[in-house]
mmCIF file of C-alpha atoms in Angstrom:
data_model
loop_
_atom_site.group_PDB
_atom_site.id
_atom_site.type_symbol
_atom_site.label_atom_id
_atom_site.label_comp_id
_atom_site.label_asym_id
_atom_site.label_seq_id
_atom_site.Cartn_x
_atom_site.Cartn_y
_atom_site.Cartn_z
ATOM 1 C CA UNK A 1 36.893 21.121 -10.644
ATOM 2 C CA UNK A 2 39.711 18.634 -10.118
ATOM 3 C CA UNK A 3 40.525 20.103 -6.732
ATOM 4 C CA UNK A 4 36.899 20.137 -5.689
ATOM 5 C CA UNK A 5 36.616 16.513 -6.622
ATOM 6 C CA UNK A 6 39.817 15.566 -4.673
ATOM 7 C CA UNK A 7 38.568 17.551 -1.589
ATOM 8 C CA UNK A 8 35.187 15.726 -1.721
ATOM 9 C CA UNK A 9 36.898 12.350 -1.929
ATOM 10 C CA UNK A 10 39.193 13.305 1.041
ATOM 11 C CA UNK A 11 36.228 14.483 3.117
ATOM 12 C CA UNK A 12 34.188 11.344 2.284
ATOM 13 C CA UNK A 13 37.106 9.062 3.148
ATOM 14 C CA UNK A 14 37.613 10.707 6.502
ATOM 15 C CA UNK A 15 33.950 10.783 7.327
ATOM 16 C CA UNK A 16 33.237 7.245 6.312
ATOM 17 C CA UNK A 17 35.445 5.911 9.247
ATOM 18 C CA UNK A 18 33.402 7.962 11.825
ATOM 19 C CA UNK A 19 31.191 5.608 13.754
ATOM 20 C CA UNK A 20 29.915 4.830 17.276
ATOM 21 C CA UNK A 21 33.018 2.621 18.165
ATOM 22 C CA UNK A 22 35.171 5.817 18.271
ATOM 23 C CA UNK A 23 32.739 7.655 20.468
ATOM 24 C CA UNK A 24 32.763 6.746 24.199
ATOM 25 C CA UNK A 25 29.176 5.840 25.297
ATOM 26 C CA UNK A 26 28.068 8.421 27.895
ATOM 27 C CA UNK A 27 26.626 7.394 31.222
ATOM 28 C CA UNK A 28 22.853 7.761 31.096
ATOM 29 C CA UNK A 29 20.663 6.335 33.800
ATOM 30 C CA UNK A 30 17.217 4.935 32.956
ATOM 31 C CA UNK A 31 15.404 7.509 35.103
ATOM 32 C CA UNK A 32 17.241 10.345 33.237
ATOM 33 C CA UNK A 33 15.611 9.374 29.885
ATOM 34 C CA UNK A 34 11.933 9.875 28.884
ATOM 35 C CA UNK A 35 10.582 8.763 25.532
ATOM 36 C CA UNK A 36 7.049 9.824 24.684
ATOM 37 C CA UNK A 37 5.751 8.263 21.385
ATOM 38 C CA UNK A 38 2.323 9.903 21.967
ATOM 39 C CA UNK A 39 3.675 13.463 22.342
ATOM 40 C CA UNK A 40 1.394 14.441 19.511
ATOM 41 C CA UNK A 41 -0.215 13.013 16.380
ATOM 42 C CA UNK A 42 2.862 13.583 14.217
ATOM 43 C CA UNK A 43 5.715 13.867 16.722
ATOM 44 C CA UNK A 44 7.523 11.883 19.460
ATOM 45 C CA UNK A 45 9.468 13.507 22.229
ATOM 46 C CA UNK A 46 12.702 12.406 23.862
ATOM 47 C CA UNK A 47 13.687 14.150 27.146
ATOM 48 C CA UNK A 48 17.122 13.765 28.572
ATOM 49 C CA UNK A 49 18.185 15.248 31.994
ATOM 50 C CA UNK A 50 21.725 13.927 32.813
ATOM 51 C CA UNK A 51 25.179 14.875 33.754
ATOM 52 C CA UNK A 52 26.974 16.809 31.015
ATOM 53 C CA UNK A 53 29.750 14.704 29.525
ATOM 54 C CA UNK A 54 32.282 15.057 26.718
ATOM 55 C CA UNK A 55 30.901 13.465 23.497
ATOM 56 C CA UNK A 56 27.356 13.253 24.756
ATOM 57 C CA UNK A 57 25.764 15.143 21.708
ATOM 58 C CA UNK A 58 28.012 13.303 19.312
ATOM 59 C CA UNK A 59 26.939 9.922 20.621
ATOM 60 C CA UNK A 60 23.230 10.941 20.625
ATOM 61 C CA UNK A 61 23.434 12.274 17.020
ATOM 62 C CA UNK A 62 25.118 9.041 15.955
ATOM 63 C CA UNK A 63 22.461 6.806 17.566
ATOM 64 C CA UNK A 64 19.763 9.020 15.847
ATOM 65 C CA UNK A 65 21.492 8.719 12.516
ATOM 66 C CA UNK A 66 22.027 4.912 12.928
ATOM 67 C CA UNK A 67 18.311 4.479 13.564
ATOM 68 C CA UNK A 68 17.463 6.835 10.710
ATOM 69 C CA UNK A 69 15.294 9.052 12.992
ATOM 70 C CA UNK A 70 13.937 12.265 11.627
ATOM 71 C CA UNK A 71 14.892 15.004 14.131
ATOM 72 C CA UNK A 72 12.497 17.995 13.725
ATOM 73 C CA UNK A 73 13.509 20.199 16.672
ATOM 74 C CA UNK A 74 15.841 20.200 19.687
ATOM 75 C CA UNK A 75 16.248 22.306 22.821
ATOM 76 C CA UNK A 76 19.732 21.913 24.300
ATOM 77 C CA UNK A 77 20.376 23.404 27.766
ATOM 78 C CA UNK A 78 23.397 22.988 30.089
ATOM 79 C CA UNK A 79 23.509 24.478 33.598
ATOM 80 C CA UNK A 80 26.113 23.529 36.181
ATOM 81 C CA UNK A 81 27.380 20.285 34.661
ATOM 82 C CA UNK A 82 23.795 19.099 33.990
ATOM 83 C CA UNK A 83 22.202 19.029 30.569
ATOM 84 C CA UNK A 84 18.516 19.136 29.943
ATOM 85 C CA UNK A 85 17.794 18.253 26.356
ATOM 86 C CA UNK A 86 14.545 17.791 24.471
ATOM 87 C CA UNK A 87 14.487 16.142 21.008
ATOM 88 C CA UNK A 88 11.345 16.167 18.834
ATOM 89 C CA UNK A 89 11.208 13.471 16.194
ATOM 90 C CA UNK A 90 8.855 12.945 13.245
ATOM 91 C CA UNK A 91 6.691 9.958 14.250
ATOM 92 C CA UNK A 92 7.052 7.113 11.687
ATOM 93 C CA UNK A 93 7.270 3.313 11.539
ATOM 94 C CA UNK A 94 11.074 3.324 11.974
ATOM 95 C CA UNK A 95 10.821 5.181 15.302
ATOM 96 C CA UNK A 96 7.976 2.972 16.536
ATOM 97 C CA UNK A 97 9.794 -0.219 15.560
ATOM 98 C CA UNK A 98 13.086 0.889 17.104
ATOM 99 C CA UNK A 99 11.692 2.334 20.385
ATOM 100 C CA UNK A 100 13.376 -0.273 22.660
ATOM 101 C CA UNK A 101 16.639 -0.319 20.579
ATOM 102 C CA UNK A 102 16.806 3.522 20.940
ATOM 103 C CA UNK A 103 16.318 3.259 24.736
ATOM 104 C CA UNK A 104 18.887 0.420 24.981
ATOM 105 C CA UNK A 105 21.523 2.285 22.984
ATOM 106 C CA UNK A 106 21.182 5.363 25.147
ATOM 107 C CA UNK A 107 20.824 3.855 28.590
ATOM 108 C CA UNK A 108 24.115 2.602 30.215
ATOM 109 C CA UNK A 109 22.932 1.864 33.785
#
């Protein structure tokens, strides 16, 4: 039990320093990103078709986590240095209020 507790403390201390500042922001152009808040009654859809880059998924997951978005499903596809990703989020007030912030955090050009 003591070993488990020490391991949990060690993991938590290492993970608590993990933030967006350590992850390089990927290059995503405005026309490579499509956010559809009216995808369905309960879900919103984010489509991303961009150049595959190191740290892209880590950056995306951190942004989703920072905005407290509820990710329900994802389709990740990479072919010849291009990535085509679709993310389905639960539609809620947080998502609707953070729409512009989400787009601004993702788009770099």
